[in-house]
Structures are given as C-alpha cells and as structure tokens.
Coordinates of C-alpha atoms and ligand atoms in Angstrom, one line a residue:
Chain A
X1339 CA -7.5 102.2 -20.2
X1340 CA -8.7 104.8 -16.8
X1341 CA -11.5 106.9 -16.7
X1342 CA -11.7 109.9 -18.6
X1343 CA -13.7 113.1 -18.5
X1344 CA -15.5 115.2 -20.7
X1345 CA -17.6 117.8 -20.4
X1346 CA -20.7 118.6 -22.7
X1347 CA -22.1 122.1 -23.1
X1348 CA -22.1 122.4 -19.2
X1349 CA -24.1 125.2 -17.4
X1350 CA -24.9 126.6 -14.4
X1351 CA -26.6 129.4 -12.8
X1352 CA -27.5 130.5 -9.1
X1353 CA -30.3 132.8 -9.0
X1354 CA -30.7 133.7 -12.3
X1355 CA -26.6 134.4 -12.6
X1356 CA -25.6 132.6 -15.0
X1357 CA -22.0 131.4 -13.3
X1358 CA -21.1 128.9 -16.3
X1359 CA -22.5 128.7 -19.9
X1360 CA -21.8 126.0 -22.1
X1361 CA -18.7 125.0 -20.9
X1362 CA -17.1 121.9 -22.8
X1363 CA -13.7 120.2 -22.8
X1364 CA -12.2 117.6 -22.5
X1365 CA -9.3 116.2 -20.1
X1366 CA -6.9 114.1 -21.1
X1367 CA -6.4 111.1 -19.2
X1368 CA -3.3 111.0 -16.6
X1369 CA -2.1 114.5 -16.7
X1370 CA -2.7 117.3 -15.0
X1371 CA -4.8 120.0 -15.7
X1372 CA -4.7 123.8 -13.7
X1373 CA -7.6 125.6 -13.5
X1374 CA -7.0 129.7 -13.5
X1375 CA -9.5 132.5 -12.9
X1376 CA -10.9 135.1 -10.8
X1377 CA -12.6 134.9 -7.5
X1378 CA -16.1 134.3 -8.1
X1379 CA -15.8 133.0 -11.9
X1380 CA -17.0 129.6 -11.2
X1381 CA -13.7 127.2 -10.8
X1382 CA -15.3 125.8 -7.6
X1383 CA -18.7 125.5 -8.8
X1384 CA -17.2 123.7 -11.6
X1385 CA -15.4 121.4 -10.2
X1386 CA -18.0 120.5 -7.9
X1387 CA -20.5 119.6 -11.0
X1388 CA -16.9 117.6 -12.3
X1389 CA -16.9 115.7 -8.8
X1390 CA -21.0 115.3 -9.1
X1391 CA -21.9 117.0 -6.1
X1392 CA -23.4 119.5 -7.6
X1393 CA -25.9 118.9 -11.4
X1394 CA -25.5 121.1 -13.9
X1395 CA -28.6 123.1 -15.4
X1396 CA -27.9 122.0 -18.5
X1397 CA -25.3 120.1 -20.5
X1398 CA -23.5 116.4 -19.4
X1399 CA -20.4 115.5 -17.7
X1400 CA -19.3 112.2 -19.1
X1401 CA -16.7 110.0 -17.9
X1402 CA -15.7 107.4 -20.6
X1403 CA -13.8 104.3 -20.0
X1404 CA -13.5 102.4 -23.4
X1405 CA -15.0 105.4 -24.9
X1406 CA -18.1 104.4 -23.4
X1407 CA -19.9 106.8 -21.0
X1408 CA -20.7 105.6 -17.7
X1409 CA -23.6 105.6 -15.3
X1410 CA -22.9 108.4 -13.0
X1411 CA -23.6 106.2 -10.1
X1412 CA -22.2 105.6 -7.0
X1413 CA -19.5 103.0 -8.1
X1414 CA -18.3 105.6 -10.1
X1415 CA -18.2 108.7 -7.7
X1416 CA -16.2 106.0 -5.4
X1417 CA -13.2 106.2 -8.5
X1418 CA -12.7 109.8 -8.8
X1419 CA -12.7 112.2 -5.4
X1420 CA -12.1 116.3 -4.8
X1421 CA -10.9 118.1 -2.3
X1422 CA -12.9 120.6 -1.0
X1423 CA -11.4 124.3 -0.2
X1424 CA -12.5 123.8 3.4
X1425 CA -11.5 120.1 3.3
X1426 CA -14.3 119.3 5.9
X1427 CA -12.6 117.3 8.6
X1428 CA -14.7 115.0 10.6
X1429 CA -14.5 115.5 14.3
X1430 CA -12.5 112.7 15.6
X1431 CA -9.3 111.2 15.5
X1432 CA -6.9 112.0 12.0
X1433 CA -6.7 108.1 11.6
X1434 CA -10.4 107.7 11.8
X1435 CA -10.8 110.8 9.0
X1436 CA -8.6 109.0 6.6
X1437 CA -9.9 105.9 7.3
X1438 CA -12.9 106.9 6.7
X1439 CA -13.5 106.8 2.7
X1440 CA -11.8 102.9 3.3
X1441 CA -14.6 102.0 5.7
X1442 CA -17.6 103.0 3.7
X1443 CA -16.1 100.5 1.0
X1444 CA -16.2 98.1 3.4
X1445 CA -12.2 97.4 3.4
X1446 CA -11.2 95.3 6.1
X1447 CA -9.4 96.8 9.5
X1448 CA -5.9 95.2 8.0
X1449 CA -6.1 96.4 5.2
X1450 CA -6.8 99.5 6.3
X1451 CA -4.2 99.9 9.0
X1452 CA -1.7 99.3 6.3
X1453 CA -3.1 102.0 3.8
X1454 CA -4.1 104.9 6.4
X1455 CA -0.2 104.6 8.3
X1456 CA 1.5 104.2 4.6
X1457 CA -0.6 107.7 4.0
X1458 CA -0.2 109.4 7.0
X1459 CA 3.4 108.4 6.3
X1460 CA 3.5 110.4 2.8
X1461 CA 2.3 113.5 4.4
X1462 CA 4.0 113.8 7.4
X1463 CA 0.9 113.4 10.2
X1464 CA 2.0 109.7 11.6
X1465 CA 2.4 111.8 15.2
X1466 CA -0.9 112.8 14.3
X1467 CA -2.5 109.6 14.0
X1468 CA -4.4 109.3 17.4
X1469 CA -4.8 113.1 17.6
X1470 CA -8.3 115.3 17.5
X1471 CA -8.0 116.2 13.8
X1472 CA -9.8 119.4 14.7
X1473 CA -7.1 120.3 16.3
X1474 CA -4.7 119.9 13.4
X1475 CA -3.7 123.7 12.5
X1476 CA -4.5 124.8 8.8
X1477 CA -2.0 123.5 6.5
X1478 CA -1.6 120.0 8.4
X1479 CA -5.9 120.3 8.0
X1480 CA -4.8 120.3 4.0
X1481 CA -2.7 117.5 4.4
X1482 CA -5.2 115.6 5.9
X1483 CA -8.0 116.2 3.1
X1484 CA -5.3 115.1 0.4
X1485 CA -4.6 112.0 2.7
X1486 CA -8.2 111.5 2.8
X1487 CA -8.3 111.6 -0.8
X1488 CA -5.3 109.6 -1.7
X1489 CA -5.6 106.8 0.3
X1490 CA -8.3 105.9 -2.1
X1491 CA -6.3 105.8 -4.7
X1492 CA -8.8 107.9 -6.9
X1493 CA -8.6 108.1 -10.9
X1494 CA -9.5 111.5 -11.1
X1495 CA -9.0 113.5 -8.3
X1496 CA -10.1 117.3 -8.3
X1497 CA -8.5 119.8 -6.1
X1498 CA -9.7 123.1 -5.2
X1499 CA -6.7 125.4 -3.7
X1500 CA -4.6 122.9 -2.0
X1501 CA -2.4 125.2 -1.1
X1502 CA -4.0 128.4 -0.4
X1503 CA -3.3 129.7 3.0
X1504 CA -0.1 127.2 3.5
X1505 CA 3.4 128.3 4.0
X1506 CA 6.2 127.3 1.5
X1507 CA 7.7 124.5 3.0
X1508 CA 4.5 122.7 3.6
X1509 CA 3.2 124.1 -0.2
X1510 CA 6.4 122.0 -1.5
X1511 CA 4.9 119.1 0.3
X1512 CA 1.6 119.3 -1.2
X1513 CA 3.2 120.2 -4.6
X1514 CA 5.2 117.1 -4.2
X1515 CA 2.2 114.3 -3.4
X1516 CA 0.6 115.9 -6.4
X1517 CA 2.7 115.4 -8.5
X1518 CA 3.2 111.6 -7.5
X1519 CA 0.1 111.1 -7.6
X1520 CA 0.4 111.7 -11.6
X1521 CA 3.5 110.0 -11.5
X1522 CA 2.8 106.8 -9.7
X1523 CA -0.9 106.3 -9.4
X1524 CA -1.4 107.6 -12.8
X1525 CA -4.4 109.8 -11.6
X1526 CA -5.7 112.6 -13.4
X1527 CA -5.4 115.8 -11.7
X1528 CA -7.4 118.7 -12.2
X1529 CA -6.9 121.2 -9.7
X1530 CA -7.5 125.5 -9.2
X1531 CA -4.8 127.3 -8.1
X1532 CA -4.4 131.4 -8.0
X1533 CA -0.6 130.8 -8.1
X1534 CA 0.8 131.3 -11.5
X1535 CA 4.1 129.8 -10.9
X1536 CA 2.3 126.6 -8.8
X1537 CA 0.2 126.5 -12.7
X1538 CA 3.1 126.4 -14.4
X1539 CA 5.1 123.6 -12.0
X1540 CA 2.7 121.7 -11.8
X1541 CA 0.3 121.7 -15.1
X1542 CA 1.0 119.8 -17.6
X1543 CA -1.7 121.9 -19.6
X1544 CA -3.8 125.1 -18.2
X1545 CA -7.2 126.2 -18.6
X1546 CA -8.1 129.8 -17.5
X1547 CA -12.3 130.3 -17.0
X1548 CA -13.6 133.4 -18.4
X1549 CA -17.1 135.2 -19.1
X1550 CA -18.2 131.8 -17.8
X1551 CA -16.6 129.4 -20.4
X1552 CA -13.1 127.5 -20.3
X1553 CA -10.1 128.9 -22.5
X1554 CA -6.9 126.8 -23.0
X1555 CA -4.6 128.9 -21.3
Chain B
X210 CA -38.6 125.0 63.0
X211 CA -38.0 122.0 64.9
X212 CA -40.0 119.5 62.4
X213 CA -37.9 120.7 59.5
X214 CA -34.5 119.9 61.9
X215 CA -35.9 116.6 62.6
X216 CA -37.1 116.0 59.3
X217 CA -33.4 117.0 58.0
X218 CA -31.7 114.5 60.5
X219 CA -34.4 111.3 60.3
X220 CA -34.0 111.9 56.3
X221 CA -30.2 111.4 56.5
X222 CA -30.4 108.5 58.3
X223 CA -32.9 107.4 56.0
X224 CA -29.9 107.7 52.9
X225 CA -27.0 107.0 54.9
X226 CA -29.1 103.4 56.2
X227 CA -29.6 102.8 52.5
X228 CA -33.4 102.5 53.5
X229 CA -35.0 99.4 51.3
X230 CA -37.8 101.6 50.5
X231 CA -36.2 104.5 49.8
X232 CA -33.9 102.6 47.1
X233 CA -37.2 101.2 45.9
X234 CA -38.4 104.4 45.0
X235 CA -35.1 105.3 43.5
X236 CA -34.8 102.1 41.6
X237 CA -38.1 102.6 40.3
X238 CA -37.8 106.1 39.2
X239 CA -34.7 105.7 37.3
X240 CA -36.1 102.4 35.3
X241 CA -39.0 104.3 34.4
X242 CA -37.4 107.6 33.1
X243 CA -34.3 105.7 31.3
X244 CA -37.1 103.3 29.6
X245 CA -38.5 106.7 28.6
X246 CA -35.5 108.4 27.1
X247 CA -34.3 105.2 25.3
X248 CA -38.1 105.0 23.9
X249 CA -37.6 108.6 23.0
X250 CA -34.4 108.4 21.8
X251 CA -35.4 105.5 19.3
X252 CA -38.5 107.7 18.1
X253 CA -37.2 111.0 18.5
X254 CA -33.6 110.9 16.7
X255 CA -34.8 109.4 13.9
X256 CA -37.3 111.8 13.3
X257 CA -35.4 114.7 14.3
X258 CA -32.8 113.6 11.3
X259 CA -35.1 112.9 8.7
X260 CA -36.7 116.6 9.5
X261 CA -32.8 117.5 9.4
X262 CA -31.7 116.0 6.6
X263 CA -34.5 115.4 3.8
X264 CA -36.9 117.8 2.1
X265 CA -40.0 116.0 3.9
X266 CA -43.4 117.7 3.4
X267 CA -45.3 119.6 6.2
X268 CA -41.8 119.6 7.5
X269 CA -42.3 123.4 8.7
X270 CA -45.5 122.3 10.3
X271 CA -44.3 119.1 11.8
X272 CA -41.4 121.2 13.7
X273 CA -43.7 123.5 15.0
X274 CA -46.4 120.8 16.4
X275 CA -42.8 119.3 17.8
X276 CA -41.8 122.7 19.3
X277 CA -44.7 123.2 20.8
X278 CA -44.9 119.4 22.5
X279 CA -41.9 120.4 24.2
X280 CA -43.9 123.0 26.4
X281 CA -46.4 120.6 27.0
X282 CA -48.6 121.4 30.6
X283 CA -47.7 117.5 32.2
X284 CA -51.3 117.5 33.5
X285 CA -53.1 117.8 29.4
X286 CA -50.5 114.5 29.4
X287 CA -51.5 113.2 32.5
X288 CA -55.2 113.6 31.0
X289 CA -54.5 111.8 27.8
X290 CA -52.6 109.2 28.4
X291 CA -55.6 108.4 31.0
X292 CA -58.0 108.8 28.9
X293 CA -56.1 106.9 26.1
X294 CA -55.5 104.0 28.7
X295 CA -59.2 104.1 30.8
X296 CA -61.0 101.0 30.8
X297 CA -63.3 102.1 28.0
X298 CA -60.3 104.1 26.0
X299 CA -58.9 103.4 22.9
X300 CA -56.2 101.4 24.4
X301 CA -58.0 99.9 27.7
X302 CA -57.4 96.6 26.5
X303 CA -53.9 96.5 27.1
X304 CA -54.4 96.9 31.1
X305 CA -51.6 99.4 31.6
X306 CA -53.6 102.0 33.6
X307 CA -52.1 102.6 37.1
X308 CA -48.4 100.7 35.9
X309 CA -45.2 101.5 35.6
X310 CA -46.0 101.1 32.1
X311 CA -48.2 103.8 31.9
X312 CA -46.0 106.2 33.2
X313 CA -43.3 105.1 30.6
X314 CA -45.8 106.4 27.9
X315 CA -46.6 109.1 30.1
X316 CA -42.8 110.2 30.1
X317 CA -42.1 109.2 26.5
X318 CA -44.9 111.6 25.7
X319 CA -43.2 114.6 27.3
X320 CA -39.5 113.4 26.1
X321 CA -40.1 113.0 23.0
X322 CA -40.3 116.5 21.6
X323 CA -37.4 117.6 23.6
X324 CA -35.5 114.5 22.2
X325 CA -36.6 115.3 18.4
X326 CA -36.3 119.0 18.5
X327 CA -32.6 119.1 20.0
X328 CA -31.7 116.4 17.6
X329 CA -33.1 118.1 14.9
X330 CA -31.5 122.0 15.8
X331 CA -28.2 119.8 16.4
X332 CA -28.4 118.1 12.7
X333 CA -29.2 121.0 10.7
X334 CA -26.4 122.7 12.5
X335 CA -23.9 120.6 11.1
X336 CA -21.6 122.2 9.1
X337 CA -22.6 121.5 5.3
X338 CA -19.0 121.0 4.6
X339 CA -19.4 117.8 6.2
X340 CA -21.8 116.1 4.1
X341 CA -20.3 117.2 1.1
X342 CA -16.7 115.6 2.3
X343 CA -18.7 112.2 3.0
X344 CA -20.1 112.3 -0.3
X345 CA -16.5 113.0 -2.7
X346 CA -14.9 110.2 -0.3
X347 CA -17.5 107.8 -1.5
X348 CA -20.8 107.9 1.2
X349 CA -23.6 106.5 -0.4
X350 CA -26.6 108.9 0.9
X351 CA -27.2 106.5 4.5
X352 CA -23.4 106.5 5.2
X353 CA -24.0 110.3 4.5
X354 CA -26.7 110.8 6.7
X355 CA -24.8 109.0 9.7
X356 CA -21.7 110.9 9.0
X357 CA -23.7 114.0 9.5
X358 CA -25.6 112.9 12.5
X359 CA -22.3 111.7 14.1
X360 CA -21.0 114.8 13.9
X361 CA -24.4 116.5 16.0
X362 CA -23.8 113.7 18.7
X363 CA -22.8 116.4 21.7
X364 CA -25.7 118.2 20.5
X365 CA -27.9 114.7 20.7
X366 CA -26.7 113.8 23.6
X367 CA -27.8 117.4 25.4
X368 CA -30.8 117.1 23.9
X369 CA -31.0 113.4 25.6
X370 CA -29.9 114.9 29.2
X371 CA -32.4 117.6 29.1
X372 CA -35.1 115.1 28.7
X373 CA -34.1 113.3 31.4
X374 CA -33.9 116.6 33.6
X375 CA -37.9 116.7 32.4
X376 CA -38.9 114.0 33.1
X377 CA -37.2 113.4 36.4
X378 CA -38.5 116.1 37.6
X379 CA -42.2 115.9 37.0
X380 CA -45.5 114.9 39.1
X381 CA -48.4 115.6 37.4
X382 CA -48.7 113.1 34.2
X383 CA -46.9 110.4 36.1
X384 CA -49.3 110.6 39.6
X385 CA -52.6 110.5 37.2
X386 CA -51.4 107.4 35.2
X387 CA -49.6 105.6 37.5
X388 CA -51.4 106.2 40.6
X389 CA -49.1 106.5 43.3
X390 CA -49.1 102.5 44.2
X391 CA -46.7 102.1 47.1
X392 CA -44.0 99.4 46.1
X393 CA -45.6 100.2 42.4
X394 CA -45.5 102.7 41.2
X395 CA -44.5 105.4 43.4
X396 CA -41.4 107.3 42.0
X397 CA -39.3 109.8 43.7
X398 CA -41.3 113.1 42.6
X399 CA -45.2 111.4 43.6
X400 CA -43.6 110.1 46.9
X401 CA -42.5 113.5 47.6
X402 CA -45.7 114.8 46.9
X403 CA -48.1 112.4 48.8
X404 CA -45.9 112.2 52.1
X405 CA -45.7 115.9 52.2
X406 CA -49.5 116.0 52.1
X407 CA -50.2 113.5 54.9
X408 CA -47.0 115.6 56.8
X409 CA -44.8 112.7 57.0
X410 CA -41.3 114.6 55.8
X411 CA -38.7 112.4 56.1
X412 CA -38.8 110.1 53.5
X413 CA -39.9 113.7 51.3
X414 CA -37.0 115.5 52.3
X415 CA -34.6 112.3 51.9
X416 CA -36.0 111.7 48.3
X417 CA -36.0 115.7 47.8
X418 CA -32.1 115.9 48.3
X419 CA -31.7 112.9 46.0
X420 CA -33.8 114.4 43.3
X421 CA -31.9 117.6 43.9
X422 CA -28.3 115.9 43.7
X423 CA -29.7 114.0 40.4
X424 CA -30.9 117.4 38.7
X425 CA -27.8 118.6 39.6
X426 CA -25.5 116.2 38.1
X427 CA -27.7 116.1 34.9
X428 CA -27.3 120.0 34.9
X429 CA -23.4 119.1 35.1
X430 CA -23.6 116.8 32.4
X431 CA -25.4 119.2 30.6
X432 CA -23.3 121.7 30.6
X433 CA -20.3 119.6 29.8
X434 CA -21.7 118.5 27.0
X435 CA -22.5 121.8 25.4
X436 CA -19.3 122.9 26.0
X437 CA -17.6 119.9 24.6
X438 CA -19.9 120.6 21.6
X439 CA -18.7 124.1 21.3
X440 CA -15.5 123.0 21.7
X441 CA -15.4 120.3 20.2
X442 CA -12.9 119.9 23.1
X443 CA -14.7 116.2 23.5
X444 CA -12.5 112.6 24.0
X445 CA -15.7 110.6 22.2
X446 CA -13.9 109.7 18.7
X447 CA -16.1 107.7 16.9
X448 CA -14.1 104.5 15.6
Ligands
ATP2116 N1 -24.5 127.4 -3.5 C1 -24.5 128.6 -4.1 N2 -25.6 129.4 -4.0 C2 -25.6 130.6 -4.6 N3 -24.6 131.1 -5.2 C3 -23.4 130.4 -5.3 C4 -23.3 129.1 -4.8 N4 -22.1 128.6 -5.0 C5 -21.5 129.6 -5.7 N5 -22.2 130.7 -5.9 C6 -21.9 131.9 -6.7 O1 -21.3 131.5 -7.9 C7 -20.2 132.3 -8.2 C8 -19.0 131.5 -8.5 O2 -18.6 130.9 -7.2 P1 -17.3 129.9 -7.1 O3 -17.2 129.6 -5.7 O4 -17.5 128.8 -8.1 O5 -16.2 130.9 -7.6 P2 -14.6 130.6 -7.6 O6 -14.2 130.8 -9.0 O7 -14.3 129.3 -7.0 O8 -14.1 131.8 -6.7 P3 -12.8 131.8 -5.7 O9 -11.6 132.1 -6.6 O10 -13.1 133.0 -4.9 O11 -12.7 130.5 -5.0 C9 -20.1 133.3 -7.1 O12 -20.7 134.5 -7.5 C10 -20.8 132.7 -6.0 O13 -21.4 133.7 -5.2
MG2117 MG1 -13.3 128.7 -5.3

C-alpha cells in the first residue's frame, strides 16, 4: 500500500495573521485532489507545510503507510515532491536541472541518462537538453519543474499552478502528464488551480479553502 | 624627458628579451598572490556561506569586522604580520620573517575579507526560490547549501578576481614582511618601488607595464564576470 496523507488540526499564521486554522483532512491515496480559493487564502502556504518545507504552528501532517505514521525525515521528503509556482530553475543546462533530484540520490550516470532523456521525452524539451534552462521561456520553464519532479517518480506530488501563465496547447500538455502521472505511476496529486474547468478535468475530488479552513468542494 | 624615453625603450627590450630576472620577479609575484587567493578562497568561502546560509550568532558583528578588513590600511598589516612573525613574536618560531611565506600571510590577511564578503553578498543574493526547489527534489541540508552556493559562483568568482586585483597591486604589507630580498622575495610592486628610489627605471617601468597589463586583464575578467552573473549569459554549467 503508497503513502498517504493526512492532515491534523493544521495552523498557520504570518505575523499574527492567522492564514490557516485548524485545517484537517485527509487525501485519499492515488487520486487527485484540486485545491480552489482566493489569492491570498493560504493554498500555497498549505501546500508548502503538505511538502514540509514549511512547519505548521500547530497541528501534524501525517503520512501513513500501513496506517502507520512516518518519521518526517529525509527518506521521506525524497517520496513525495511539489512544484513550486516559480519552479526555481537552477542555472545550468535543462539536463543537469532534471538530473538533478537523481544525483542527490546518488543514482548512477546510466541510470540517469535513461530517466532524464525518457522525461525530457514526455514533455517535449529533448532539443532542450544541452540548452541554458534559464533561457527556456515560461511555459517550457513549467515543463521543466514537472520534469524535475517526475523523473523521481514521487508518491505524492503537490502542484502549485502548473498552468498559470501557459497557453492552451502547452496547458493540454501539462494537463495530460498529470493526469498519467495518476494513471500510470499511481501518484497522488494534489494540486491548486484558479481554473474551474482544469478542477473539474482533472480532479477526481475538489477542496475549496475558505476563512482559513478546507471545504469539500 | 630623455631618461623617461630611454627608460621606455631599455624596458621593452627588457620584456621582449624575456629578461631572467624580470620573469623571476614575475614568477615570484604570481606564486605568492595565487597561494594567497587559494588560502583565502579555502577560508573565506566557507565562511562567507555559513554567514549566508545559517542563523550563526554575532553574525551582524562578524560581517561588519569582515567589512571593515576589507578597507584594511596594507601598512597596520604590514605591522602585524611583523610583529606576529618577529623573532620574539607570537609566531617567531616558525622562521617565516623576510620569506615568501610571510608575504603569503601578509596577502591572505588583506584577501580574505574581500574573498568572505563578496562570497557572502553573492550567497544571500541567491534567489530563495532556489533552496526551496533543492529541498522538494530531495537535498538533504549540505546538498542544499551547495546548490545555493553554486548558483552565487559568478558572484564568487568576482569576489576572487577582485582579491587578486588587491593584492597584486600592493607594496606596503608585502615590502615590511618580506623584505625586498633580490632573487627572494622581491615581487613586481617592491621592485618597482626600490629601483625607482635608487633611479634605476628600466626594470620599474618594464615591471610597471606588466603590472598595468595584469590589472587590466583582471579588470576584464572582472567585468565579464559580473556581467555573466547579471546575465546569467555564462557557458559554466555545473555537471
Ligand atoms: N513567508 C511569508 N511571510 C509572510 N507572509 C506570508 C508568507 N507566505 C505567505 N504569506 C501570506 O500568507 C497569505 C497566504 O499566502 P499564500 O501564498 O499561501 O496564498 P495563495 O492562496 O497561494 O494565493 P494565490 O492564489 O495568490 O497564489 C498571504 O496573505 C501572504 O501574504
Ligand atoms: Mg499561491
């Protein structure tokens, strides 16, 4: 049985604003889950404390596998990934960015060849490969972070507008990795999206945040 | 009028003979100030990252002792470093008074800040994007940490070549440890200094356009770098 992910009376505040008050829920294992709100209601911030980059104030997040809550340590952060609005590209070549998550594991170059070319392969940036990623315009900069992400074949995987800012071909793209990434790899998506059509496409349930707590949606 | 001419021609034929004493000099000066650099390098990066990177305390008043070193008079250097290697200083024993070796530490002392401080603005001006996408593809915090500082390395490497520019360039500290020695330790901006004096200018204005040339292509290097930096227009991809 994967990983799964509750979360336990979570809250958070920045400067005395409280941003989210005891949120709880829990995810189902292998589907997908799309996260509506309003700017500034706290789907980042949330998913950040989901991805542990960020602690709550208060409250847990647990991830379970058995029903047994794991460590939140290091082997687990390498099972479950996010990708970041920004996406945060490194500044060197667009094989060396997706690479990179494969050579802090200490995979070996073959191996890693294989995975990073079958990647760049499933998101269209194999021209790319020995390019400046920097130099990669906006939506192929989005493509790159969920190549990132992917190669590592991640249980959970947390996205934070994968799509905003990209035109509609390259949003169909993005829609359609997601969605094999359910499919195949059998990861459990959790993902924000201002897009009420992309929610309902692609969610297999929706949650909408709201006066700082989670509403099924 | 007519000295300077002749000083102008003999000093050209003193480069374009490749003069043995003049590539002494050179040879000399170069050792010396890249043994400095790497020595500051070592120190300095790691420091400046640490400052960068982790919540250290005194941090605010570590950066401002480091700040100020970097304006550092090289005469108050000079003075310590001989007084620190003297015969009857806290280090006499180690002999290195009127060496190259003195004027390593002599250079390392004035490098150093530079090499710290410039490693340190670079680092914390790394977007903070960065280390939060090394940390959800798996970093654990030292793979973090070099991800980051990676990704300050034009900034690094400026801060490396305007050490260099220092410490090429400077007399004082480096004529009061090392002494002046000819064939020992006599670099490029002592020479200069001495043969002016006794009014012997054609080995000073030989070593004087070489000094110049080097200043210049460090300036060059400089520059570049800080431009690819801006950039980010660089060809150095990290494998
Ligand atoms: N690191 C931080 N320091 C201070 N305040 C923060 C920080 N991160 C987020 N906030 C604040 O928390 C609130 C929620 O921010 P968050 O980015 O989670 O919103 P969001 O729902 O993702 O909005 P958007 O739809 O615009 O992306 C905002 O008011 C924001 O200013
Ligand atoms: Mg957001």
């Amino acid at each position: 049985m994967g990983l799964s992910l509750e979360l336990a009376q979570i809250s958070k505040a920045y400067n005395g604003q409280v941003i989210l008050r005891d949120c709880s829920w829990v995810f189902e294992t292998g589907l997908s889950h799309v996260l509506m709100g309003p700017n500034g209601t706290g789907k980042s911030t949330l998913l950040r404390i989901c991805a542990l980059l960020e602690a709550p104030d208060r409250g847990r997040v647990n991830y379970l596998a058995d029903g047994r809550p794991l460590p939140l340590d290091l082997d687990l952060k390498r099972r479950i990934t996010l990708l970041l609005p920004g996406v945060g590209v490194f500044n060197t070549s667009v094989f060396n960015n997706v690479a990179y998550g494969l050579k802090i594991r200490g995979i070996n170059r073959k191996e890693i060849q294989a995975k990073v070319d079958a990647t760049l392969e499933a998101v269209g940036l194999v021209e790319k490969k020995r390019q400046r990623a920097l130099d990669l315009s906006t939506g192929q900069s989005k493509r790159l972070g969920l190549a990132r992400a992917m190669v590592l074949e991640p249980e959970v995987i947390f996205l934070d507008e994968p799509t905003a800012s990209i035109d509609q071909a390259n949003t169909e793209i993005i829609e359609d990795i997601i969605m094999n990434l359910k499919a195949e790899k059998k990861a459990t998506i959790i993902m924000v999206t201002h897009d009420p059509a992309q929610a309902e496409r692609l969610g297999d349930r929706l949650l909408l945040i709201k006066d700082g707590k989670l509403w099924p949606g | 009028m007519d000295t300077i001419l002749q000083g102008f021609s003999s000093a050209f034929k003193l480069i374009t003979a490749l003069d043995p004493e003049l590539l002494k000099i050179i040879w000399l000066s170069l050792q010396v100030s890249a043994a400095a650099l790497l020595l500051a390098l070592i120190l300095g990066l790691p420091l400046g990252a640490l400052l960068a990177l982790k919540r250290l305390p005194l941090r605010g008043l570590i950066l401002s002792v480091i700040n100020t070193g970097m304006g550092l008079p090289p005469v108050v250097v000079g003075l310590f470093v001989y007084l620190l290697l003297s015969r009857s200083g806290p280090l006499g024993f180690m002999e290195l008074l009127y060496t190259p070796g003195a004027m390593i530490i002599a250079q390392l002392i004035l490098s150093f800040p530079i090499v710290t401080s410039l490693s340190h603005t670079a680092i914390v001006n790394v977007n903070p994007i960065i280390r939060q996408a090394a940390q959800v593809l798996g970093a654990n915090p030292l793979q973090e940490a070099l991800t980051v500082i990676r990704e300050a390395r034009y900034g690094i490497m400026t801060g490396g070549i305007a050490a260099l520019g220092r410490v090429t360039a400077e007399v004082g500290a480096v004529i009061m440890v090392g002494g002046n020695i000819a064939g020992y330790t006599r670099v490029m901006t002592t020479t200069i200094a001495l043969e002016t004096d006794k009014g012997n200018f054609d080995l000073a204005i030989a070593l004087g356009i070489i000094l110049l040339g080097l200043s210049l292509m460090i300036n060059v290097a400089f520059r570049t770098l800080q431009k690819m930096g801006r950039t980010g227009s660089g060809v150095i991809l990290w494998d």
